[in-house]
Coordinates of C-alpha atoms in Angstrom, one line a residue:
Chain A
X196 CA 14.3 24.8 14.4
X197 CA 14.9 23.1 11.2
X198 CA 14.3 24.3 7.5
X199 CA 15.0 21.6 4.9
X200 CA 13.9 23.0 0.9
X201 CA 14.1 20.3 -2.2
X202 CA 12.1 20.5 -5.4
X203 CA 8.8 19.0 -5.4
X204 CA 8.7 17.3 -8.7
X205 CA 11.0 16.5 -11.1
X206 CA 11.2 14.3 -14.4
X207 CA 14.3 12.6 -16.0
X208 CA 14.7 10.3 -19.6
X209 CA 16.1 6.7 -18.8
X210 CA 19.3 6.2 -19.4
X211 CA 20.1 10.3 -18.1
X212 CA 21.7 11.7 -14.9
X213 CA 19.7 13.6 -12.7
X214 CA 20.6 15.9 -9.7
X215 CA 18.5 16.3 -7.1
X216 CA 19.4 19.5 -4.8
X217 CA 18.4 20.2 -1.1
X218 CA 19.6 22.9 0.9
X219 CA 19.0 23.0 5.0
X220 CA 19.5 25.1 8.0
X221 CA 19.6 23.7 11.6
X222 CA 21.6 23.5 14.6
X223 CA 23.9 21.2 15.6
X224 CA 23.9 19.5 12.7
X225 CA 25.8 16.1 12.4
X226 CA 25.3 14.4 9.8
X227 CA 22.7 14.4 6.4
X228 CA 21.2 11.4 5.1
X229 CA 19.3 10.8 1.7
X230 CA 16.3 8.3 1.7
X231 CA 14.1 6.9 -1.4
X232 CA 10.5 5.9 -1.2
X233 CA 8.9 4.1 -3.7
X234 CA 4.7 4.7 -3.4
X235 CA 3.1 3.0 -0.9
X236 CA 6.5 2.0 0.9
X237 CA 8.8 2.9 3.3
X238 CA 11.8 5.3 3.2
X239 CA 15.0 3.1 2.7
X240 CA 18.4 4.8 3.4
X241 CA 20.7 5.7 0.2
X242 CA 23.2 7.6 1.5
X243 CA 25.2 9.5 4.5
X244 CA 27.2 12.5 4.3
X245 CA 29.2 14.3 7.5
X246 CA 32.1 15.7 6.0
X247 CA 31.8 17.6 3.2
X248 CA 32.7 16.3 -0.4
X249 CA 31.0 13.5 -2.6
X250 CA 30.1 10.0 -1.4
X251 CA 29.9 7.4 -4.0
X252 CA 27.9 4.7 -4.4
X253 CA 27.5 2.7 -7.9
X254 CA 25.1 4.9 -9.7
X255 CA 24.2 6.8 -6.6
X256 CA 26.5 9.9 -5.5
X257 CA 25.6 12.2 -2.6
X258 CA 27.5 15.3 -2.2
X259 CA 27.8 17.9 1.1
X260 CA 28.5 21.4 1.8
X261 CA 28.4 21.9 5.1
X262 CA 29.5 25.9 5.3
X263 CA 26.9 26.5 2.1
X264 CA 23.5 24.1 4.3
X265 CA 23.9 22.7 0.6
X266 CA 23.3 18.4 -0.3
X267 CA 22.5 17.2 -3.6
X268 CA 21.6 13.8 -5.0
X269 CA 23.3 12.3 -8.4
X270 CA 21.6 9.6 -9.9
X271 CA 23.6 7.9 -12.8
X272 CA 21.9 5.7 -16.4
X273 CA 18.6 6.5 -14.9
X274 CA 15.9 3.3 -14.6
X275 CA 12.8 3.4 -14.7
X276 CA 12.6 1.8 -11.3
X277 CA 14.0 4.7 -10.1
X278 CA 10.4 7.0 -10.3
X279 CA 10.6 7.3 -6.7
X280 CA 10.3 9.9 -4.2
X281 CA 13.9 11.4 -2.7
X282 CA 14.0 12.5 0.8
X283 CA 16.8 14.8 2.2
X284 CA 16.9 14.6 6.1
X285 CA 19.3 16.0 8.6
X286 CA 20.3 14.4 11.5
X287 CA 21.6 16.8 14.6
X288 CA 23.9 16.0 17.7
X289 CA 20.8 14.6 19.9
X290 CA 20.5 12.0 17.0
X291 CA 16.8 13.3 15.6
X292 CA 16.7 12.8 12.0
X293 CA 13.8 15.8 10.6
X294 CA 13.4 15.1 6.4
X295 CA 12.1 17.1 4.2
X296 CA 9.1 16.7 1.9
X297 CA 10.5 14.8 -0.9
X298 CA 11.2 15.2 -4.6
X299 CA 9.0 12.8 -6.6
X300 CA 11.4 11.6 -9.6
X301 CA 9.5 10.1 -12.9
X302 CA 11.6 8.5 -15.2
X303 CA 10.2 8.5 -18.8
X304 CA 11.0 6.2 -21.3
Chain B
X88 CA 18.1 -10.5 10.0
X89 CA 14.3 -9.6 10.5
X90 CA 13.4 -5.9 10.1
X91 CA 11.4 -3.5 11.9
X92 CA 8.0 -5.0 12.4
X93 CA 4.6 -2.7 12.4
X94 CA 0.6 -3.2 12.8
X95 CA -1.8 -3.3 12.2
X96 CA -1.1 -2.0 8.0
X97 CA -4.4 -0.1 7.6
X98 CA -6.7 0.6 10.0
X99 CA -10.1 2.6 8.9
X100 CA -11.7 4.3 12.3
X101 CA -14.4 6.5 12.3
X102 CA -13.1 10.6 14.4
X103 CA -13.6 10.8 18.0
X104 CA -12.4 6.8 18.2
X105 CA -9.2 5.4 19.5
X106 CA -6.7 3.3 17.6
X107 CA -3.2 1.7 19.0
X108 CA -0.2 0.8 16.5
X109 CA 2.3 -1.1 17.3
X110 CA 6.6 -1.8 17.0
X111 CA 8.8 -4.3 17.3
X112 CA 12.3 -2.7 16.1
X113 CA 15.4 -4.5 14.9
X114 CA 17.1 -6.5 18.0
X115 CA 19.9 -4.3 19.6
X116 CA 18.6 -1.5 18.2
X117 CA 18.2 0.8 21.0
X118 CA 16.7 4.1 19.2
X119 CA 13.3 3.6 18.1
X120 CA 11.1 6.5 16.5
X121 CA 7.5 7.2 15.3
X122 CA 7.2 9.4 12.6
X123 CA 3.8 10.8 10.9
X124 CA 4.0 10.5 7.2
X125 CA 0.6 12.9 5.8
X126 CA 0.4 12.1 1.8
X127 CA 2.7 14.5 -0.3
X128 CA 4.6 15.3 2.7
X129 CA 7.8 13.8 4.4
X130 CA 7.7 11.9 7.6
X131 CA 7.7 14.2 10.6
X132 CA 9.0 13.1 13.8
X133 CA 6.2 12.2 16.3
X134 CA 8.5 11.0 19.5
X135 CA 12.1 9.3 19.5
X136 CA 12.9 6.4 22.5
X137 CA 16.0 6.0 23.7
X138 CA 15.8 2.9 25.5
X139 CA 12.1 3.4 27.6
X140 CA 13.3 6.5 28.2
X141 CA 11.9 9.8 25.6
X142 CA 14.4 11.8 23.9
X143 CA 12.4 14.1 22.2
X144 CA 8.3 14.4 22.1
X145 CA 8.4 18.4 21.2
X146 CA 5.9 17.4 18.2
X147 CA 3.7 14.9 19.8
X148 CA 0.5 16.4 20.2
X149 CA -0.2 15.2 23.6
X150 CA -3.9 16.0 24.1
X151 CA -4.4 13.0 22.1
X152 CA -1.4 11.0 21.3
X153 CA 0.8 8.7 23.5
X154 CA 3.1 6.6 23.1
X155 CA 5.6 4.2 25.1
X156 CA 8.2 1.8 25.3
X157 CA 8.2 0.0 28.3
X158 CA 10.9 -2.6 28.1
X159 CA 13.1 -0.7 26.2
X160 CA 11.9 -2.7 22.7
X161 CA 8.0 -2.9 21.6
X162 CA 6.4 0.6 21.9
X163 CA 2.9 1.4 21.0
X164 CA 1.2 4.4 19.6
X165 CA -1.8 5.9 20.5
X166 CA -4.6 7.9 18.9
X167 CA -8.1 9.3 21.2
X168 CA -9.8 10.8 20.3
X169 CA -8.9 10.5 16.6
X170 CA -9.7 13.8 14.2
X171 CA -9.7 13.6 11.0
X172 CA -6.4 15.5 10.0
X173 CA -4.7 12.4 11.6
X174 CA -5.5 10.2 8.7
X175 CA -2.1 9.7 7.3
X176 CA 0.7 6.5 7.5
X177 CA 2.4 6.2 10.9
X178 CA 5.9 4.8 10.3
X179 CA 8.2 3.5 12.7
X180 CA 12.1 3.7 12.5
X181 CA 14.8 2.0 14.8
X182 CA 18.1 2.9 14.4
X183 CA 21.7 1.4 16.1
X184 CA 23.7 3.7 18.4
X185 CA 27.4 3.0 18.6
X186 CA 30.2 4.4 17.8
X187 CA 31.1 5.6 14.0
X188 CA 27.9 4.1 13.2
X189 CA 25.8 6.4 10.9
X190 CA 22.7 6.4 13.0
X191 CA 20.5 5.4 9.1
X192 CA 17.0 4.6 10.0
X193 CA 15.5 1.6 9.0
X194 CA 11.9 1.7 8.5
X195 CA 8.9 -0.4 9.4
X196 CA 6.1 -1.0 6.4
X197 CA 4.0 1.9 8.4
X198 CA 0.3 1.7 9.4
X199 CA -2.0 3.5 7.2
X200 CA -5.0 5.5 9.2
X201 CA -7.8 6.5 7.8
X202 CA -9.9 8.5 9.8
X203 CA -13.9 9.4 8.6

C-alpha cells in the first residue's frame, strides 16, 4: 500500500516563504506530483518531480528525495491568494496517482 | 481547449436512492479516473479506465458503486443504494499517456452529493 503524511494546517504572513513537507512510502513509485485546491474547487497540478533535486517554477519550487520517501513544497512572496489547500500525491509504475489529505495554507495579512 | 466536463454539480438524494454522475474527459486523453473527495480529506481513487478497459477498482466498493466507460471516452458513475457516508464531491480526472509525458491530472469541477 501507500502511506503519504503532510501537515494538516499551516499559516504563513504575506510577503513570506513557506515550506510545505510531505514524506511517502509506496511501491514502485514513479513519479510525485504536488496539486493546490482552492475551497470549493478542483485540484490543479503545480508541480512534478521523478528525479530527485528541486524543480522550479516562478515562486513555486518543488523538491524530491527519492532514497529519504521525502517531497516538500516552497512557496515564495506569499499572496494571499495563495490560502489554499496543498496536496502531495504519488504516482507509481501502473500510472495510479493516491494524494494525500492536504495541508490547508492561510495566508495572513 | 475545453476541460474535463462533469454533472450534474450537486445533487441532494435522500439514503437508500440511486444517483449517476457523469464525464466527459479532455479529447485524446485516454486515462480517465474517479476519485472520492470526503471534506477535510484528499481525493481517494474510486476506479481508473484505461481506454473502456479498468485498470484498477481495488477501492471501489462494488456492492453499491459502478462505473464504466464504454467507448473509451464518457464514463458514468454510479451510486444504489446510496448511504449516507457517501455524501462527499466525486471528482473526475483524465490524464494523457505518452511518452515523457508527466501523466498530471486535470480535474473536472466534481459533483457534490449529499446524501440525507
Amino acid at each position: 500500500g501507500q502511506n503519504i503524511d503532510q501537515p494538516t494546517e499551516m499559516t504563513a504572513t504575506e510577503g513570506a516563504i513557506v515550506q510545505i513537507n510531505c514524506t511517502y512510502q509506496t511501491s514502485g513509485f514513479n513519479g510525485l506530483f504536488w496539486y493546490q485546491q482552492h475551497a470549493g474547487e478542483a485540484p490543479t497540478f503545480l508541480s512534478y518531480n521523478v528525479l530527485d533535486g528541486l524543480e522550479e517554477k516562478g515562486r513555486f519550487s518543488s523538491f524530491l528525495s527519492r532514497s529519504k520517501g521525502y517531497s516538500y513544497l516552497l512557496l515564495k512572496e506569499l499572496q494571499m491568494k495563495d490560502s489554499a489547500s496543498y496536496l502531495c500525491a504519488v504516482k507509481t509504475n501502473a500510472g495510479k496517482s493516491t494524494f494525500g489529505d492536504g495541508t490547508t495554507l492561510t495566508v495572513k495579512p | 481547449e475545453a476541460g474535463v466536463a462533469q454533472s450534474p454539480r450537486y445533487k441532494i438524494i435522500e439514503k437508500r436512492q440511486s444517483v449517476a454522475f457523469w464525464c466527459n474527459p479532455i479529447s485524446g486523453h485516454a486515462t480517465l479516473y474517479w476519485y472520492q473527495q470526503i471534506l477535510g480529506q484528499g481525493p481517494k481513487l474510486l476506479i481508473q479506465f484505461q481506454n473502456n478497459g479498468v485498470v484498477d477498482d481495488s477501492q471501489l466498493p462494488k456492492d453499491r458503486f459502478s462505473a464504466e466507460r464504454l467507448k473509451g471516452v464518457d464514463s458514468t458513475l454510479k451510486i444504489q443504494p446510496a448511504k449516507l457516508e457517501d455524501s462527499a464531491v466525486y471528482l473526475c480526472a483524465s490524464s494523457l499517456v505518452a511518452g515523457g509525458n508527466t501523466g498530471e491530472l486535470f480535474f473536472g469541477e466534481g459533483s457534490r452529493l449529499t446524501v440525507l
